[in-house]
mmCIF file of C-alpha atoms in Angstrom:
data_model
loop_
_atom_site.group_PDB
_atom_site.id
_atom_site.type_symbol
_atom_site.label_atom_id
_atom_site.label_comp_id
_atom_site.label_asym_id
_atom_site.label_seq_id
_atom_site.Cartn_x
_atom_site.Cartn_y
_atom_site.Cartn_z
ATOM 1 C CA MET W 1 -74.234 38.827 46.449
ATOM 2 C CA GLY W 2 -75.376 36.977 49.384
ATOM 3 C CA ALA W 3 -79.081 35.993 49.653
ATOM 4 C CA VAL W 4 -80.977 38.729 47.871
ATOM 5 C CA PRO W 5 -84.596 39.086 46.578
ATOM 6 C CA ARG W 6 -85.360 37.172 43.581
ATOM 7 C CA ASP W 7 -86.288 40.335 41.441
ATOM 8 C CA MET W 8 -82.738 41.420 42.059
ATOM 9 C CA ILE W 9 -81.463 38.569 39.757
ATOM 10 C CA ASP W 10 -82.211 37.180 36.478
ATOM 11 C CA TYR W 11 -84.053 34.189 37.962
ATOM 12 C CA ASN W 12 -87.862 34.055 37.242
ATOM 13 C CA VAL W 13 -89.603 31.223 38.789
ATOM 14 C CA LYS W 14 -93.395 30.877 38.784
ATOM 15 C CA VAL W 15 -94.902 29.650 42.049
ATOM 16 C CA LYS W 16 -98.332 29.140 43.519
ATOM 17 C CA ALA W 17 -99.511 30.981 46.810
ATOM 18 C CA ASP W 18 -100.007 27.707 48.529
ATOM 19 C CA SER W 19 -96.598 26.189 47.509
ATOM 20 C CA VAL W 20 -94.829 28.452 49.645
ATOM 21 C CA ALA W 21 -96.710 27.569 52.711
ATOM 22 C CA GLY W 22 -93.782 25.274 53.791
ATOM 23 C CA TYR W 23 -91.130 27.771 53.246
ATOM 24 C CA LYS W 24 -88.682 29.082 55.755
ATOM 25 C CA VAL W 25 -88.625 32.683 57.170
ATOM 26 C CA VAL W 26 -85.161 34.255 56.754
ATOM 27 C CA GLU W 27 -84.294 37.172 58.886
ATOM 28 C CA LYS W 28 -81.764 40.013 58.064
ATOM 29 C CA GLY W 29 -78.484 38.532 59.500
ATOM 30 C CA ASP W 30 -79.231 34.832 58.828
ATOM 31 C CA PHE W 31 -76.877 32.684 56.976
ATOM 32 C CA ILE W 32 -78.297 30.183 54.463
ATOM 33 C CA ILE W 33 -76.652 27.020 53.286
ATOM 34 C CA SER W 34 -77.833 23.829 51.375
ATOM 35 C CA LEU W 35 -76.087 20.842 52.882
ATOM 36 C CA SER W 36 -76.682 19.001 49.794
ATOM 37 C CA CYS W 37 -73.845 19.676 47.134
ATOM 38 C CA PHE W 38 -73.524 23.111 48.883
ATOM 39 C CA GLN W 39 -75.610 24.787 46.156
ATOM 40 C CA GLY W 40 -74.773 28.633 46.322
ATOM 41 C CA GLY W 41 -72.378 28.133 49.303
ATOM 42 C CA ILE W 42 -73.028 29.776 52.679
ATOM 43 C CA GLU W 43 -74.732 32.966 51.877
ATOM 44 C CA TYR W 44 -75.414 35.942 54.040
ATOM 45 C CA SER W 45 -79.103 37.559 53.951
ATOM 46 C CA TYR W 46 -79.315 41.207 53.709
ATOM 47 C CA TYR W 47 -83.322 40.894 53.788
ATOM 48 C CA LYS W 48 -86.295 39.620 55.666
ATOM 49 C CA GLY W 49 -87.967 37.120 53.353
ATOM 50 C CA ILE W 50 -88.652 33.366 52.747
ATOM 51 C CA CYS W 51 -86.687 30.516 51.253
ATOM 52 C CA SER W 52 -87.019 26.941 50.057
ATOM 53 C CA PRO W 53 -87.146 24.466 52.788
ATOM 54 C CA ALA W 54 -84.430 22.536 51.098
ATOM 55 C CA TYR W 55 -81.975 25.122 52.544
ATOM 56 C CA ILE W 56 -80.760 25.345 56.172
ATOM 57 C CA ILE W 57 -81.046 28.640 58.239
ATOM 58 C CA LEU W 58 -78.103 29.485 60.457
ATOM 59 C CA ARG W 59 -79.330 32.230 63.096
ATOM 60 C CA PRO W 60 -76.801 33.197 65.798
ATOM 61 C CA HIS W 61 -78.154 32.841 69.350
ATOM 62 C CA ILE W 62 -74.979 34.464 70.764
ATOM 63 C CA GLU W 63 -73.869 38.009 69.961
ATOM 64 C CA ILE W 64 -71.573 38.152 66.886
ATOM 65 C CA VAL W 65 -70.497 40.764 64.196
ATOM 66 C CA ASP W 66 -72.142 39.477 61.095
ATOM 67 C CA GLY W 67 -69.506 41.069 58.915
ATOM 68 C CA CYS W 68 -66.710 38.986 60.539
ATOM 69 C CA TYR W 69 -68.236 35.512 59.853
ATOM 70 C CA MET W 70 -69.378 36.648 56.423
ATOM 71 C CA TYR W 71 -65.709 36.726 55.496
ATOM 72 C CA TYR W 72 -64.822 33.686 57.707
ATOM 73 C CA LEU W 73 -67.298 31.271 56.358
ATOM 74 C CA ILE W 74 -65.691 31.560 52.870
ATOM 75 C CA THR W 75 -62.102 31.054 53.901
ATOM 76 C CA PHE W 76 -60.119 28.252 52.734
ATOM 77 C CA ASN W 77 -59.674 26.781 56.259
ATOM 78 C CA PHE W 78 -63.366 26.759 56.929
ATOM 79 C CA ILE W 79 -64.110 25.209 53.548
ATOM 80 C CA ARG W 80 -61.634 22.488 54.345
ATOM 81 C CA LYS W 81 -63.410 21.815 57.588
ATOM 82 C CA ILE W 82 -66.433 21.072 55.693
ATOM 83 C CA LYS W 83 -64.755 18.820 53.181
ATOM 84 C CA LYS W 84 -63.802 16.698 55.928
ATOM 85 C CA ARG W 85 -67.146 15.937 56.962
ATOM 86 C CA VAL W 86 -68.827 15.209 53.536
ATOM 87 C CA GLU W 87 -70.637 12.079 52.494
ATOM 88 C CA GLY W 88 -71.127 10.543 49.007
ATOM 89 C CA ILE W 89 -69.413 10.963 45.825
ATOM 90 C CA ARG W 90 -69.174 13.576 43.068
ATOM 91 C CA ASN W 91 -72.201 15.687 42.707
ATOM 92 C CA GLY W 92 -74.095 13.535 45.422
ATOM 93 C CA LYS W 93 -71.861 15.003 48.242
ATOM 94 C CA ILE W 94 -73.865 16.033 51.326
ATOM 95 C CA ILE W 95 -73.104 16.970 54.857
ATOM 96 C CA SER W 96 -75.395 16.130 57.680
ATOM 97 C CA TYR W 97 -76.652 18.813 59.944
ATOM 98 C CA LYS W 98 -75.150 17.017 62.928
ATOM 99 C CA TYR W 99 -71.637 16.952 61.404
ATOM 100 C CA PHE W 100 -72.090 20.473 60.101
ATOM 101 C CA SER W 101 -73.026 21.609 63.571
ATOM 102 C CA GLU W 102 -69.800 20.164 65.119
ATOM 103 C CA ILE W 103 -67.537 22.226 63.047
ATOM 104 C CA SER W 104 -65.618 24.777 65.353
ATOM 105 C CA LEU W 105 -65.413 28.311 64.901
ATOM 106 C CA PRO W 106 -63.068 30.991 66.238
ATOM 107 C CA TYR W 107 -64.704 33.389 68.538
ATOM 108 C CA PRO W 108 -62.615 36.533 69.256
ATOM 109 C CA THR W 109 -64.055 39.516 71.220
ATOM 110 C CA GLN W 110 -66.868 41.323 69.537
ATOM 111 C CA ALA W 111 -64.275 44.328 69.320
ATOM 112 C CA GLU W 112 -61.879 42.307 67.351
ATOM 113 C CA GLN W 113 -64.668 40.779 65.223
ATOM 114 C CA ARG W 114 -65.642 44.380 64.393
ATOM 115 C CA LYS W 115 -62.094 45.376 63.592
ATOM 116 C CA ILE W 116 -61.709 42.336 61.171
ATOM 117 C CA ALA W 117 -65.141 43.008 59.384
ATOM 118 C CA GLU W 118 -64.282 46.748 59.130
ATOM 119 C CA PHE W 119 -60.792 46.083 57.646
ATOM 120 C CA LEU W 120 -62.010 43.429 55.023
ATOM 121 C CA SER W 121 -65.106 45.560 54.079
ATOM 122 C CA ASN W 122 -62.925 48.595 53.605
ATOM 123 C CA MET W 123 -60.682 46.286 51.099
ATOM 124 C CA ASP W 124 -63.899 45.385 49.287
ATOM 125 C CA ASP W 125 -64.868 49.101 48.961
ATOM 126 C CA MET W 126 -61.554 49.860 47.536
ATOM 127 C CA ILE W 127 -61.501 47.107 44.965
ATOM 128 C CA THR W 128 -64.955 48.258 44.040
ATOM 129 C CA ALA W 129 -63.701 51.773 43.736
ATOM 130 C CA TYR W 130 -60.667 50.799 41.548
ATOM 131 C CA ALA W 131 -62.987 48.622 39.435
ATOM 132 C CA GLN W 132 -65.201 51.726 38.835
ATOM 133 C CA LYS W 133 -62.169 54.026 38.160
ATOM 134 C CA THR W 134 -60.646 51.390 35.724
ATOM 135 C CA GLU W 135 -63.977 51.286 33.755
ATOM 136 C CA THR W 136 -64.182 54.995 33.733
ATOM 137 C CA LEU W 137 -60.684 55.215 32.268
ATOM 138 C CA ARG W 138 -61.433 52.408 29.839
ATOM 139 C CA GLN W 139 -64.299 54.521 28.466
ATOM 140 C CA GLN W 140 -62.187 57.738 28.410
ATOM 141 C CA LYS W 141 -59.530 55.940 26.500
ATOM 142 C CA LYS W 142 -62.188 54.612 24.055
ATOM 143 C CA TYR W 143 -63.460 58.176 23.602
ATOM 144 C CA TYR W 144 -59.968 59.634 22.901
ATOM 145 C CA MET W 145 -59.116 56.756 20.631
ATOM 146 C CA GLN W 146 -62.147 57.738 18.432
ATOM 147 C CA ASN W 147 -61.312 61.415 18.491
ATOM 148 C CA LEU W 148 -57.313 61.397 18.237
ATOM 149 C CA PHE W 149 -57.688 59.930 14.738
ATOM 150 C CA PRO W 150 -59.647 61.265 11.751
ATOM 151 C CA THR W 151 -62.930 59.684 10.915
ATOM 152 C CA THR W 152 -64.071 58.591 7.411
ATOM 153 C CA GLY W 153 -63.816 61.494 4.958
ATOM 154 C CA LYS W 154 -61.917 63.804 7.407
ATOM 155 C CA THR W 155 -58.220 64.801 6.984
ATOM 156 C CA ASN W 156 -57.683 65.971 10.681
ATOM 157 C CA PRO W 157 -58.904 64.416 13.967
ATOM 158 C CA LYS W 158 -61.435 66.023 16.198
ATOM 159 C CA ILE W 159 -58.935 66.405 19.118
ATOM 160 C CA ARG W 160 -55.395 67.566 18.420
ATOM 161 C CA PHE W 161 -52.372 68.189 20.621
ATOM 162 C CA LYS W 162 -50.396 71.621 20.218
ATOM 163 C CA LYS W 163 -46.770 72.142 20.068
ATOM 164 C CA GLN W 164 -44.707 73.253 22.983
ATOM 165 C CA ASP W 165 -44.890 76.961 21.830
ATOM 166 C CA GLY W 166 -48.782 76.559 21.565
ATOM 167 C CA THR W 167 -48.967 76.616 17.766
ATOM 168 C CA ASP W 168 -50.733 73.938 15.783
ATOM 169 C CA TYR W 169 -48.967 70.982 14.093
ATOM 170 C CA PRO W 170 -49.434 70.779 10.257
ATOM 171 C CA ASP W 171 -52.336 69.195 8.680
ATOM 172 C CA TRP W 172 -52.199 65.426 8.669
ATOM 173 C CA GLU W 173 -51.274 63.701 5.308
ATOM 174 C CA THR W 174 -52.845 60.574 3.856
ATOM 175 C CA LYS W 175 -50.917 57.660 2.541
ATOM 176 C CA ARG W 176 -51.740 54.306 1.311
ATOM 177 C CA LEU W 177 -50.920 51.316 3.470
ATOM 178 C CA GLY W 178 -49.168 49.631 0.642
ATOM 179 C CA ASP W 179 -46.816 52.669 0.143
ATOM 180 C CA ILE W 180 -45.475 52.633 3.855
ATOM 181 C CA SER W 181 -45.378 48.918 4.556
ATOM 182 C CA THR W 182 -44.688 45.459 3.022
ATOM 183 C CA ILE W 183 -47.880 43.440 2.761
ATOM 184 C CA THR W 184 -47.516 39.722 2.535
ATOM 185 C CA THR W 185 -49.066 36.494 3.656
ATOM 186 C CA GLY W 186 -47.765 33.393 5.535
ATOM 187 C CA SER W 187 -47.454 30.082 3.766
ATOM 188 C CA LEU W 188 -47.998 27.766 6.928
ATOM 189 C CA ASP W 189 -51.143 26.683 8.606
ATOM 190 C CA ALA W 190 -51.719 25.543 12.336
ATOM 191 C CA ASN W 191 -50.451 22.163 11.282
ATOM 192 C CA ALA W 192 -46.965 23.460 11.328
ATOM 193 C CA MET W 193 -46.860 24.326 15.064
ATOM 194 C CA VAL W 194 -44.714 22.134 17.544
ATOM 195 C CA ASP W 195 -44.773 21.921 21.201
ATOM 196 C CA ASN W 196 -42.137 24.140 23.045
ATOM 197 C CA GLY W 197 -40.993 25.650 19.784
ATOM 198 C CA LYS W 198 -38.378 28.408 19.626
ATOM 199 C CA TYR W 199 -40.458 31.232 17.940
ATOM 200 C CA ARG W 200 -43.954 32.447 18.286
ATOM 201 C CA PHE W 201 -46.334 31.308 15.349
ATOM 202 C CA TYR W 202 -49.494 33.185 14.447
ATOM 203 C CA THR W 203 -52.540 31.801 12.649
ATOM 204 C CA CYS W 204 -55.904 33.177 12.095
ATOM 205 C CA ALA W 205 -56.762 32.509 15.843
ATOM 206 C CA LYS W 206 -56.477 34.979 18.548
ATOM 207 C CA ASP W 207 -53.940 32.803 20.378
ATOM 208 C CA PHE W 208 -50.538 32.145 19.282
ATOM 209 C CA TYR W 209 -48.606 28.985 18.945
ATOM 210 C CA TYR W 210 -44.984 28.005 18.608
ATOM 211 C CA ILE W 211 -42.690 26.707 15.641
ATOM 212 C CA ASP W 212 -38.938 26.010 15.485
ATOM 213 C CA ASN W 213 -38.356 28.075 12.217
ATOM 214 C CA TYR W 214 -39.277 31.594 11.478
ATOM 215 C CA ALA W 215 -40.395 33.109 8.342
ATOM 216 C CA PHE W 216 -40.051 36.829 9.065
ATOM 217 C CA ASP W 217 -37.551 38.667 11.303
ATOM 218 C CA THR W 218 -39.195 42.057 11.582
ATOM 219 C CA GLU W 219 -41.746 44.154 13.553
ATOM 220 C CA ALA W 220 -45.164 43.583 12.239
ATOM 221 C CA LEU W 221 -48.887 43.737 12.437
ATOM 222 C CA LEU W 222 -50.508 40.372 11.779
ATOM 223 C CA ILE W 223 -54.087 40.578 10.638
ATOM 224 C CA SER W 224 -56.246 37.477 10.504
ATOM 225 C CA GLY W 225 -57.677 37.160 6.944
ATOM 226 C CA ASN W 226 -60.200 34.526 7.344
ATOM 227 C CA GLY W 227 -62.058 32.573 9.926
ATOM 228 C CA VAL W 228 -64.104 33.455 12.946
ATOM 229 C CA HIS W 229 -61.602 35.988 14.056
ATOM 230 C CA VAL W 230 -61.002 37.841 10.569
ATOM 231 C CA GLY W 231 -59.782 41.227 11.244
ATOM 232 C CA TYR W 232 -58.123 40.432 14.497
ATOM 233 C CA ILE W 233 -54.645 42.261 14.820
ATOM 234 C CA HIS W 234 -51.498 40.823 16.670
ATOM 235 C CA TYR W 235 -48.615 43.185 17.140
ATOM 236 C CA TYR W 236 -45.279 41.783 17.185
ATOM 237 C CA ASN W 237 -41.608 42.786 17.643
ATOM 238 C CA GLU W 238 -38.647 41.139 19.046
ATOM 239 C CA THR W 239 -39.331 42.046 22.592
ATOM 240 C CA SER W 240 -42.722 40.575 22.468
ATOM 241 C CA ALA W 241 -41.422 37.088 21.659
#
């Protein structure tokens, strides 16, 4: 999200008016970084505001295309350059401003910077659009699943398909699950699993394990009968093994 106002995120900190006297002014287009532990990484600010004096503000004094460097400063190559200049161990790693300021940056023409920024920004827009489309389709599927099957007390679903000639299909029948399937339970628990087994082994967990011997050789729905995942359903056939 970059550097954004505090009221845009779930982060509520109470401060006194005089406690922000030493804060730093941030301008739109600045980059902000914590050289201690790199908290939050290098973030671009879309807003004018103030930030803690614990952060370093990077403000370009030559003409750059902001968008180009927004992407460059999170690339693997740049992060690798930072790692070469860190001091300390574990969470105590820091990088001095002197060392940080000596890191070299590529500087193509502004025209090419703009092309890079536009290209990557367009890809971000596409990703966002596909994510929104995927969520819309997910909600549509949920709606149809709720309406293509009968609700409790109903014989027919709310939404029905028609035959090729435009006529309706016959009314749905109701059958007991036990009349159309064989219902049985497994006899092994998770202790029977082995590493690198030949066959999938299902327990009451969401994940499956492996075992060297199988108990059933058939297509099946496996329903967790107890535990925190009670009611969770696995579908199995020979192609899913």
